[in-house]
Tab-separated table of C-alpha atoms in Angstrom:
chain	number	residue	atom	x	y	z
A	1	MET	CA	14.103	59.717	-35.328
A	2	ILE	CA	14.732	59.908	-39.277
A	3	LYS	CA	13.804	63.289	-40.448
A	4	LEU	CA	13.210	64.578	-44.082
A	5	ILE	CA	15.011	67.669	-44.545
A	6	LYS	CA	14.903	68.615	-48.349
A	7	ILE	CA	13.963	67.857	-51.312
A	8	PHE	CA	16.241	68.426	-54.563
A	9	THR	CA	14.290	68.052	-58.164
A	10	LEU	CA	16.339	66.862	-61.173
A	11	SER	CA	15.430	68.637	-64.548
A	12	VAL	CA	16.192	67.054	-67.661
A	13	VAL	CA	17.138	69.244	-70.148
A	14	GLY	CA	19.018	67.203	-72.878
A	15	LEU	CA	21.518	65.512	-74.606
A	16	LEU	CA	24.504	67.300	-76.472
A	17	CYS	CA	25.511	65.049	-79.422
A	18	ALA	CA	29.226	64.467	-80.147
A	19	CYS	CA	28.707	65.208	-83.681
A	20	SER	CA	27.193	68.686	-83.138
A	21	SER	CA	29.664	71.951	-82.677
A	22	TYR	CA	28.060	74.418	-80.380
A	23	GLU	CA	29.221	77.450	-82.667
A	24	ASN	CA	27.384	76.357	-85.776
A	25	VAL	CA	24.078	75.547	-83.927
A	26	GLY	CA	22.361	78.572	-85.551
A	27	GLU	CA	23.723	78.448	-89.089
A	28	LYS	CA	21.873	75.606	-90.654
A	29	SER	CA	18.389	74.383	-90.631
A	30	PRO	CA	18.379	71.067	-89.174
A	31	THR	CA	17.251	68.256	-91.860
A	32	LYS	CA	17.406	65.048	-89.538
A	33	TYR	CA	14.814	65.733	-87.476
A	34	THR	CA	11.024	64.402	-87.661
A	35	GLN	CA	7.709	66.108	-87.028
A	36	ALA	CA	7.500	64.350	-83.585
A	37	ASP	CA	10.608	66.045	-82.665
A	38	TYR	CA	9.209	69.312	-83.593
A	39	ASP	CA	6.119	68.595	-82.166
A	40	TYR	CA	7.651	68.084	-78.589
A	41	LEU	CA	9.711	70.982	-78.728
A	42	ALA	CA	6.705	73.001	-79.770
A	43	ILE	CA	8.429	74.270	-82.911
A	44	THR	CA	5.558	75.493	-85.129
A	45	ASP	CA	7.195	76.393	-88.199
A	46	PRO	CA	10.751	74.505	-88.478
A	47	LYS	CA	11.949	76.606	-91.807
A	48	HIS	CA	12.023	79.583	-89.054
A	49	MET	CA	13.451	78.690	-85.885
A	50	SER	CA	15.419	80.742	-83.323
A	51	LEU	CA	18.589	79.827	-82.157
A	52	ALA	CA	16.973	78.447	-78.866
A	53	SER	CA	14.856	75.979	-81.140
A	54	LYS	CA	17.824	75.048	-82.853
A	55	ARG	CA	19.979	74.520	-79.814
A	56	ALA	CA	16.647	72.403	-78.316
A	57	LEU	CA	17.220	69.885	-81.322
A	58	ALA	CA	20.852	69.558	-81.695
A	59	ARG	CA	21.108	68.661	-77.578
A	60	ASN	CA	17.979	66.527	-77.709
A	61	TYR	CA	16.052	68.294	-75.088
A	62	HIS	CA	13.084	65.985	-76.110
A	63	LYS	CA	14.736	62.628	-74.708
A	64	TYR	CA	16.041	60.989	-72.268
A	65	GLU	CA	13.334	61.045	-69.843
A	66	GLU	CA	14.554	58.176	-67.422
A	67	TRP	CA	17.574	60.471	-66.197
A	68	PHE	CA	14.561	62.563	-64.646
A	69	GLY	CA	14.012	62.414	-61.023
A	70	ARG	CA	14.018	63.563	-57.387
A	71	PHE	CA	16.685	63.629	-54.570
A	72	THR	CA	15.218	63.207	-51.065
A	73	VAL	CA	17.657	63.898	-48.340
A	74	TYR	CA	17.514	62.467	-44.585
A	75	ASN	CA	19.284	62.824	-41.166
A	76	LEU	CA	20.775	59.731	-40.038
A	77	GLY	CA	20.683	57.812	-36.568
A	78	GLY	CA	23.541	56.468	-34.217
A	79	ASP	CA	27.046	57.814	-34.556
A	80	PHE	CA	26.356	59.469	-38.002
A	81	ALA	CA	23.434	62.141	-35.954
A	82	TYR	CA	25.246	65.098	-35.963
A	83	GLU	CA	27.563	65.984	-33.286
A	84	GLU	CA	28.613	69.532	-32.658
A	85	GLY	CA	32.480	70.066	-32.359
A	86	VAL	CA	33.014	66.628	-34.627
A	87	ILE	CA	33.377	67.029	-38.266
A	88	ARG	CA	32.118	63.777	-40.251
A	89	ARG	CA	32.078	64.523	-44.164
A	90	ASP	CA	33.178	63.042	-47.429
A	91	PRO	CA	31.329	59.585	-47.270
A	92	SER	CA	32.865	56.830	-49.620
A	93	ARG	CA	31.074	54.359	-51.539
A	94	VAL	CA	28.964	52.113	-49.110
A	95	LEU	CA	30.017	48.374	-49.365
A	96	LEU	CA	27.572	45.283	-48.388
A	97	ILE	CA	29.828	42.748	-46.695
A	98	ASN	CA	28.191	39.937	-44.911
A	99	ASP	CA	24.850	41.810	-44.610
A	100	MET	CA	26.671	44.722	-43.189
A	101	TYR	CA	27.302	48.153	-44.798
A	102	TYR	CA	30.473	49.660	-44.578
A	103	THR	CA	31.503	53.199	-45.628
A	104	TRP	CA	34.759	55.403	-44.816
A	105	TYR	CA	34.870	59.326	-44.408
A	106	THR	CA	36.663	61.970	-43.223
A	107	ARG	CA	36.650	62.759	-39.585
A	108	SER	CA	38.359	65.578	-37.697
A	109	THR	CA	37.829	67.553	-34.355
A	110	GLY	CA	38.504	71.252	-33.305
A	111	GLU	CA	37.616	74.885	-34.422
A	112	THR	CA	38.267	75.792	-38.216
A	113	LYS	CA	40.072	78.926	-38.526
A	114	GLY	CA	41.106	79.684	-42.129
A	115	PHE	CA	43.993	80.763	-43.245
A	116	GLY	CA	46.296	83.820	-42.304
A	117	THR	CA	46.077	83.190	-38.811
A	118	GLY	CA	49.869	83.397	-38.319
A	119	ASP	CA	49.632	80.219	-36.702
A	120	PRO	CA	50.937	77.231	-38.585
A	121	GLU	CA	49.014	74.630	-36.354
A	122	ALA	CA	45.698	76.506	-36.543
A	123	LYS	CA	43.248	74.162	-38.670
A	124	VAL	CA	42.193	75.991	-41.739
A	125	PHE	CA	39.443	73.925	-43.378
A	126	PRO	CA	37.166	71.353	-41.755
A	127	TRP	CA	39.123	68.559	-43.631
A	128	ASP	CA	42.344	69.967	-42.180
A	129	LYS	CA	44.009	67.401	-39.267
A	130	SER	CA	41.822	64.767	-40.270
A	131	GLU	CA	41.717	60.884	-40.149
A	132	ILE	CA	40.150	58.392	-42.159
A	133	TRP	CA	37.562	56.804	-40.018
A	134	TYR	CA	34.798	53.793	-40.935
A	135	ALA	CA	31.546	52.963	-39.811
A	136	THR	CA	29.180	50.305	-40.423
A	137	SER	CA	25.151	49.795	-40.396
A	138	LYS	CA	22.517	46.930	-40.728
A	139	ASP	CA	20.024	48.999	-42.323
A	140	GLY	CA	21.991	51.968	-44.054
A	141	TRP	CA	20.063	54.244	-41.394
A	142	VAL	CA	21.643	53.818	-37.927
A	143	TRP	CA	25.436	53.756	-38.295
A	144	ASP	CA	28.154	52.787	-35.687
A	145	GLU	CA	31.459	54.606	-35.808
A	146	LYS	CA	34.129	51.853	-35.497
A	147	GLY	CA	37.234	54.125	-35.484
A	148	PRO	CA	40.097	55.054	-37.714
A	149	ALA	CA	41.385	53.147	-40.737
A	150	VAL	CA	44.058	55.511	-42.051
A	151	VAL	CA	45.709	58.028	-39.703
A	152	ARG	CA	48.166	61.030	-40.276
A	153	GLY	CA	51.822	59.857	-41.243
A	154	GLU	CA	54.729	60.608	-39.302
A	155	THR	CA	56.435	63.954	-39.371
A	156	GLY	CA	58.197	64.575	-42.454
A	157	ARG	CA	55.920	62.355	-44.488
A	158	TYR	CA	53.983	63.152	-47.362
A	159	ASP	CA	50.586	62.718	-45.346
A	160	ASP	CA	51.789	64.321	-42.020
A	161	ARG	CA	49.198	66.985	-41.977
A	162	SER	CA	45.703	65.488	-42.985
A	163	VAL	CA	44.422	62.470	-44.908
A	164	PHE	CA	40.704	62.927	-46.159
A	165	THR	CA	38.276	62.523	-48.950
A	166	PRO	CA	38.431	58.663	-48.914
A	167	GLU	CA	37.203	56.286	-51.604
A	168	ILE	CA	36.995	52.550	-51.539
A	169	LEU	CA	37.385	49.960	-54.349
A	170	ALA	CA	36.987	46.070	-53.294
A	171	HIS	CA	38.795	43.833	-55.893
A	172	ASP	CA	40.075	40.263	-55.931
A	173	GLY	CA	39.687	39.757	-52.112
A	174	LYS	CA	41.355	43.027	-51.044
A	175	TYR	CA	40.276	46.808	-50.124
A	176	TYR	CA	41.939	49.853	-51.554
A	177	LEU	CA	41.323	52.938	-50.166
A	178	VAL	CA	42.336	56.104	-52.097
A	179	TYR	CA	42.485	59.717	-50.137
A	180	GLN	CA	43.911	63.176	-50.311
A	181	ALA	CA	46.938	63.699	-48.178
A	182	ILE	CA	48.709	67.110	-47.280
A	183	LYS	CA	51.886	67.225	-46.039
A	184	ALA	CA	52.672	70.095	-43.303
A	185	PRO	CA	52.834	73.180	-43.658
A	186	TYR	CA	49.176	73.817	-44.959
A	187	ASN	CA	49.175	77.079	-46.274
A	188	ASP	CA	47.534	78.713	-49.225
A	189	ARG	CA	50.181	77.457	-51.757
A	190	ALA	CA	50.485	73.987	-50.332
A	191	LYS	CA	50.288	71.179	-53.130
A	192	ASN	CA	48.688	67.969	-51.888
A	193	THR	CA	48.740	64.200	-53.145
A	194	VAL	CA	46.663	61.166	-53.682
A	195	GLY	CA	47.588	58.333	-51.098
A	196	MET	CA	46.510	54.267	-51.019
A	197	ALA	CA	46.139	52.125	-48.058
A	198	VAL	CA	45.708	48.380	-48.640
A	199	ALA	CA	43.869	45.934	-46.410
A	200	GLU	CA	42.621	42.361	-46.694
A	201	THR	CA	39.338	42.526	-44.769
A	202	PRO	CA	37.298	45.737	-44.300
A	203	ASP	CA	38.216	46.167	-40.757
A	204	GLY	CA	41.898	46.535	-41.800
A	205	PRO	CA	44.830	46.398	-40.679
A	206	TRP	CA	45.437	48.690	-43.448
A	207	LYS	CA	49.011	49.145	-45.165
A	208	VAL	CA	49.797	52.640	-46.430
A	209	LEU	CA	51.649	53.075	-49.130
A	210	ASP	CA	55.090	54.888	-48.662
A	211	ALA	CA	54.537	57.032	-51.444
A	212	PRO	CA	51.867	58.842	-53.315
A	213	ILE	CA	50.249	57.125	-56.188
A	214	LEU	CA	49.245	60.697	-57.698
A	215	THR	CA	50.974	64.102	-57.686
A	216	PRO	CA	50.103	67.656	-59.152
A	217	ALA	CA	51.635	68.467	-62.543
A	218	ALA	CA	54.799	69.888	-61.792
A	219	ASN	CA	54.673	72.865	-64.868
A	220	GLY	CA	53.345	75.590	-63.113
A	221	GLU	CA	55.039	78.506	-61.542
A	222	TRP	CA	54.259	80.784	-58.464
A	223	LEU	CA	54.715	84.496	-58.829
A	224	GLY	CA	56.716	85.971	-55.790
A	225	GLU	CA	56.859	84.762	-52.230
A	226	GLU	CA	53.719	85.803	-50.851
A	227	ASP	CA	51.310	82.827	-50.086
A	228	ASN	CA	49.019	83.833	-52.732
A	229	ARG	CA	47.631	80.922	-54.945
A	230	PHE	CA	46.147	83.259	-57.509
A	231	ALA	CA	49.647	85.006	-58.384
A	232	VAL	CA	51.415	83.121	-60.887
A	233	ILE	CA	53.950	83.641	-63.933
A	234	LYS	CA	52.588	80.312	-65.333
A	235	GLN	CA	49.616	78.354	-64.284
A	236	GLY	CA	50.617	74.734	-65.683
A	237	ASP	CA	48.327	72.037	-66.354
A	238	PHE	CA	44.380	71.640	-65.393
A	239	ASP	CA	46.285	69.776	-62.069
A	240	SER	CA	48.894	71.920	-61.346
A	241	HIS	CA	48.072	73.064	-57.915
A	242	LYS	CA	46.142	70.174	-56.460
A	243	VAL	CA	44.795	66.595	-57.119
A	244	HIS	CA	41.514	66.084	-55.017
A	245	ASP	CA	38.582	63.655	-54.698
A	246	PRO	CA	40.412	60.400	-56.104
A	247	THR	CA	38.110	57.636	-56.847
A	248	LEU	CA	39.272	54.314	-58.253
A	249	MET	CA	37.292	52.189	-60.764
A	250	PHE	CA	38.260	48.673	-62.513
A	251	TYR	CA	37.074	49.296	-65.764
A	252	LYS	CA	37.842	47.098	-68.997
A	253	GLY	CA	40.585	45.613	-67.155
A	254	GLN	CA	42.476	48.264	-65.981
A	255	PHE	CA	42.567	50.588	-63.175
A	256	TYR	CA	40.765	54.190	-63.675
A	257	LEU	CA	41.864	56.675	-61.048
A	258	TYR	CA	39.319	59.238	-61.441
A	259	TYR	CA	40.158	62.879	-59.870
A	260	LYS	CA	39.439	66.828	-59.678
A	261	GLY	CA	42.184	69.002	-60.898
A	262	GLU	CA	43.027	72.532	-59.140
A	263	ARG	CA	45.288	74.666	-61.180
A	264	MET	CA	47.919	77.193	-59.965
A	265	GLY	CA	46.476	80.843	-60.101
A	266	GLU	CA	42.794	79.640	-60.490
A	267	ARG	CA	40.617	81.908	-62.709
A	268	LEU	CA	37.039	82.200	-63.326
A	269	THR	CA	35.183	80.641	-66.644
A	270	SER	CA	31.723	81.883	-67.771
A	271	GLY	CA	30.344	78.984	-65.095
A	272	GLY	CA	32.210	80.313	-62.061
A	273	ARG	CA	35.610	78.668	-60.834
A	274	GLU	CA	38.063	76.887	-62.870
A	275	ILE	CA	37.717	73.205	-62.021
A	276	ARG	CA	37.941	69.879	-64.130
A	277	TRP	CA	38.539	66.309	-64.011
A	278	GLY	CA	41.420	64.134	-64.764
A	279	VAL	CA	41.804	60.424	-64.971
A	280	ALA	CA	45.012	58.117	-64.472
A	281	ILE	CA	45.302	54.556	-65.490
A	282	SER	CA	47.245	51.619	-64.317
A	283	ASP	CA	47.310	47.893	-65.072
A	284	LYS	CA	47.833	47.473	-61.248
A	285	PRO	CA	45.838	48.687	-58.102
A	286	GLU	CA	49.022	49.989	-56.660
A	287	GLY	CA	50.070	51.853	-59.837
A	288	PRO	CA	52.132	53.229	-61.270
A	289	TYR	CA	49.429	55.515	-62.829
A	290	LYS	CA	49.458	57.113	-66.121
A	291	LYS	CA	47.678	60.495	-66.467
A	292	SER	CA	45.568	60.172	-69.821
A	293	ARG	CA	46.667	62.477	-72.795
A	294	ALA	CA	43.253	63.375	-72.964
A	295	ASN	CA	42.986	65.153	-69.699
A	296	PRO	CA	40.990	67.296	-68.404
A	297	ILE	CA	38.258	64.896	-69.278
A	298	THR	CA	35.555	67.396	-67.828
A	299	GLN	CA	35.093	71.216	-67.701
A	300	SER	CA	33.258	71.133	-64.256
A	301	GLY	CA	32.575	69.162	-61.301
A	302	HIS	CA	33.501	69.975	-57.524
A	303	GLU	CA	33.341	66.224	-56.577
A	304	ILE	CA	33.595	63.182	-58.305
A	305	CYS	CA	30.314	61.099	-58.392
A	306	ILE	CA	30.781	58.405	-61.341
A	307	TRP	CA	29.379	54.695	-61.908
A	308	GLN	CA	29.453	52.178	-64.208
A	309	HIS	CA	26.428	51.681	-66.642
A	310	LYS	CA	26.214	48.791	-69.307
A	311	HIS	CA	29.467	49.235	-71.123
A	312	GLY	CA	30.209	52.816	-70.175
A	313	MET	CA	30.442	55.382	-67.447
A	314	VAL	CA	27.754	57.953	-66.034
A	315	MET	CA	28.962	60.565	-64.125
A	316	ILE	CA	27.326	63.783	-62.064
A	317	SER	CA	29.148	67.210	-62.381
A	318	THR	CA	28.343	69.085	-59.076
A	319	ASP	CA	29.271	72.467	-58.351
A	320	ASP	CA	31.497	74.776	-60.159
A	321	GLY	CA	32.400	75.218	-64.108
A	322	PRO	CA	30.179	75.935	-67.176
A	323	GLU	CA	29.029	72.484	-67.058
A	324	ALA	CA	28.140	72.453	-63.211
A	325	GLY	CA	24.878	70.500	-62.528
A	326	THR	CA	24.985	67.864	-65.493
A	327	VAL	CA	24.587	64.304	-65.822
A	328	GLN	CA	27.301	63.106	-68.431
A	329	TRP	CA	27.739	59.587	-70.266
A	330	SER	CA	30.742	58.176	-71.760
A	331	ASP	CA	31.415	54.716	-73.710
A	332	ASP	CA	35.141	54.720	-72.950
A	333	GLY	CA	35.469	56.371	-69.545
A	334	ILE	CA	37.091	59.404	-71.050
A	335	ASN	CA	34.860	61.202	-73.522
A	336	PHE	CA	31.851	62.444	-71.741
A	337	ASP	CA	28.578	64.000	-73.405
A	338	ILE	CA	25.971	65.892	-71.403
A	339	ARG	CA	22.749	64.013	-70.921
A	340	ALA	CA	20.903	66.194	-68.290
A	341	TYR	CA	21.109	69.509	-66.466
A	342	ILE	CA	20.236	68.970	-63.143
A	343	ALA	CA	18.829	71.708	-60.562
A	344	LYS	CA	21.053	70.379	-57.581
A	345	THR	CA	22.498	67.317	-56.096
A	346	PRO	CA	23.629	66.462	-52.546
A	347	ASP	CA	27.245	66.982	-51.602
A	348	ALA	CA	30.007	64.530	-51.950
A	349	MET	CA	27.613	61.502	-52.597
A	350	GLY	CA	29.044	57.967	-51.869
A	351	LEU	CA	27.138	55.372	-53.839
A	352	VAL	CA	26.224	52.045	-53.019
A	353	ASP	CA	28.103	49.327	-54.876
A	354	SER	CA	25.670	46.410	-54.235
A	355	LEU	CA	22.866	48.302	-56.266
A	356	ASP	CA	21.843	47.073	-59.619
A	357	SER	CA	23.366	49.826	-61.550
A	358	GLU	CA	22.384	48.076	-64.849
A	359	ALA	CA	18.954	48.609	-64.394
A	360	HIS	CA	18.505	52.035	-65.923
A	361	PRO	CA	21.175	55.149	-65.903
A	362	MET	CA	20.126	56.578	-62.696
A	363	ALA	CA	19.772	53.283	-60.906
A	364	ALA	CA	23.006	53.703	-58.873
A	365	LEU	CA	21.489	56.739	-57.041
A	366	GLU	CA	18.653	54.606	-55.625
A	367	TRP	CA	20.194	55.299	-52.070
A	368	GLY	CA	23.800	56.252	-50.823
A	369	LEU	CA	25.165	58.988	-48.527
A	370	SER	CA	26.247	62.503	-48.639
A	371	HIS	CA	27.262	65.601	-46.285
A	372	GLU	CA	25.855	68.389	-45.160
A	373	TYR	CA	27.206	71.635	-44.149
A	374	ILE	CA	25.776	73.087	-40.750
A	375	VAL	CA	26.917	76.720	-40.620
A	376	ALA	CA	25.533	79.697	-38.513
A	377	PRO	CA	24.100	82.866	-40.605
A	378	ASP	CA	26.594	84.954	-41.858
A	379	GLN	CA	29.498	82.926	-41.022
A	380	PRO	CA	32.014	81.633	-43.661
A	381	TRP	CA	31.210	78.039	-45.359
A	382	TRP	CA	34.327	76.380	-43.506
A	383	SER	CA	33.352	77.800	-40.386
A	384	GLY	CA	30.564	75.287	-38.730
A	385	GLY	CA	29.996	71.696	-38.937
A	386	ASN	CA	29.733	68.655	-41.048
A	387	ALA	CA	27.034	65.446	-40.527
A	388	ILE	CA	26.829	62.308	-42.691
A	389	GLN	CA	23.359	62.070	-44.425
A	390	ARG	CA	21.396	59.780	-46.758
A	391	PHE	CA	19.919	60.739	-50.064
A	392	GLU	CA	17.452	58.634	-52.101
A	393	PHE	CA	16.852	59.097	-55.860
A	394	ASN	CA	13.181	58.545	-57.123
A	395	ALA	CA	11.975	58.616	-60.984
A	396	VAL	CA	9.021	61.005	-61.418
A	397	ASN	CA	6.879	62.251	-64.228
A	398	VAL	CA	5.405	65.656	-65.141
A	399	HIS	CA	2.380	64.647	-63.138
A	400	ASP	CA	3.816	64.108	-59.807
């Protein structure tokens, strides 16, 4: 039985104009706004405005109501019903192939113990010692687990410890899985890479590339020998520690590999963790990929959720960083402006490729898959289980 478990409401706050500087918002009285703009924002006297009112005008808080709506999250049936002792998380995009929905995801079993146990074989995170599995569904509600698509590599390979957080791209009759990979041992300073597997059918067999298609920047320097990721002599680039959450898009005739970077010696920003996205671009799906000189392309975002709309890209920046909880737009796939601030989004959203993302900016979110942490009270976030769920998005207005 499908059970409604929670509702998230998106709150549109506004657009950050590309031409507006945050620093000079309060220095000059605006001259480009209409009386209708002032009325919408309840600005009675434009000659005597607070800094808050000037920000509201500069960021267009009174526009883009089509970005407003509500997420509803549901439990799923079949093999995606929560199963104690089994981790299912990080669902990929959902592909509709011959009237059947397909998704790929991280799957593992066993107790998660965290770092510092002294046992190099102890599972440290829910995605540790994982494989990439896939499942199918006729209706998007009841899912049938089919088995592994990509498993850990042989000892000594770049992927011998874990493969996880997959995304899928169907292109020119082939299927491309991109995912994170860890080489043993998995300690606090361990770096990870992005791997790829290719198949001619969604059911495989999958050919795993012999080398990663993306690696962390090599310009950071650890301080001392202690396994402490915060101790550095030099932090290096935004992705000097890890390259996470790969998402492959075919855009403007090239392959755009979006990813989250984690930095050696991670610090805090005004919005929390130091988390940013980057993009690497190639003429061929297997690479080689060249990181954009404009990286990082965001200042926030724990997970990658991005889709094409019209001639550009829309993305949601989830947890972490000063721009966490924002919807952003780019007309070139690299330079993003904030369009809306959102209260909360489901975790690790996997979008449905067959939806009409051209209908309106948020149409790609009509429904999709996400994951949920199931953790006992007073226990660390990594100690419990994960289950894959379904989300839906519906536009609403102030009267709903």
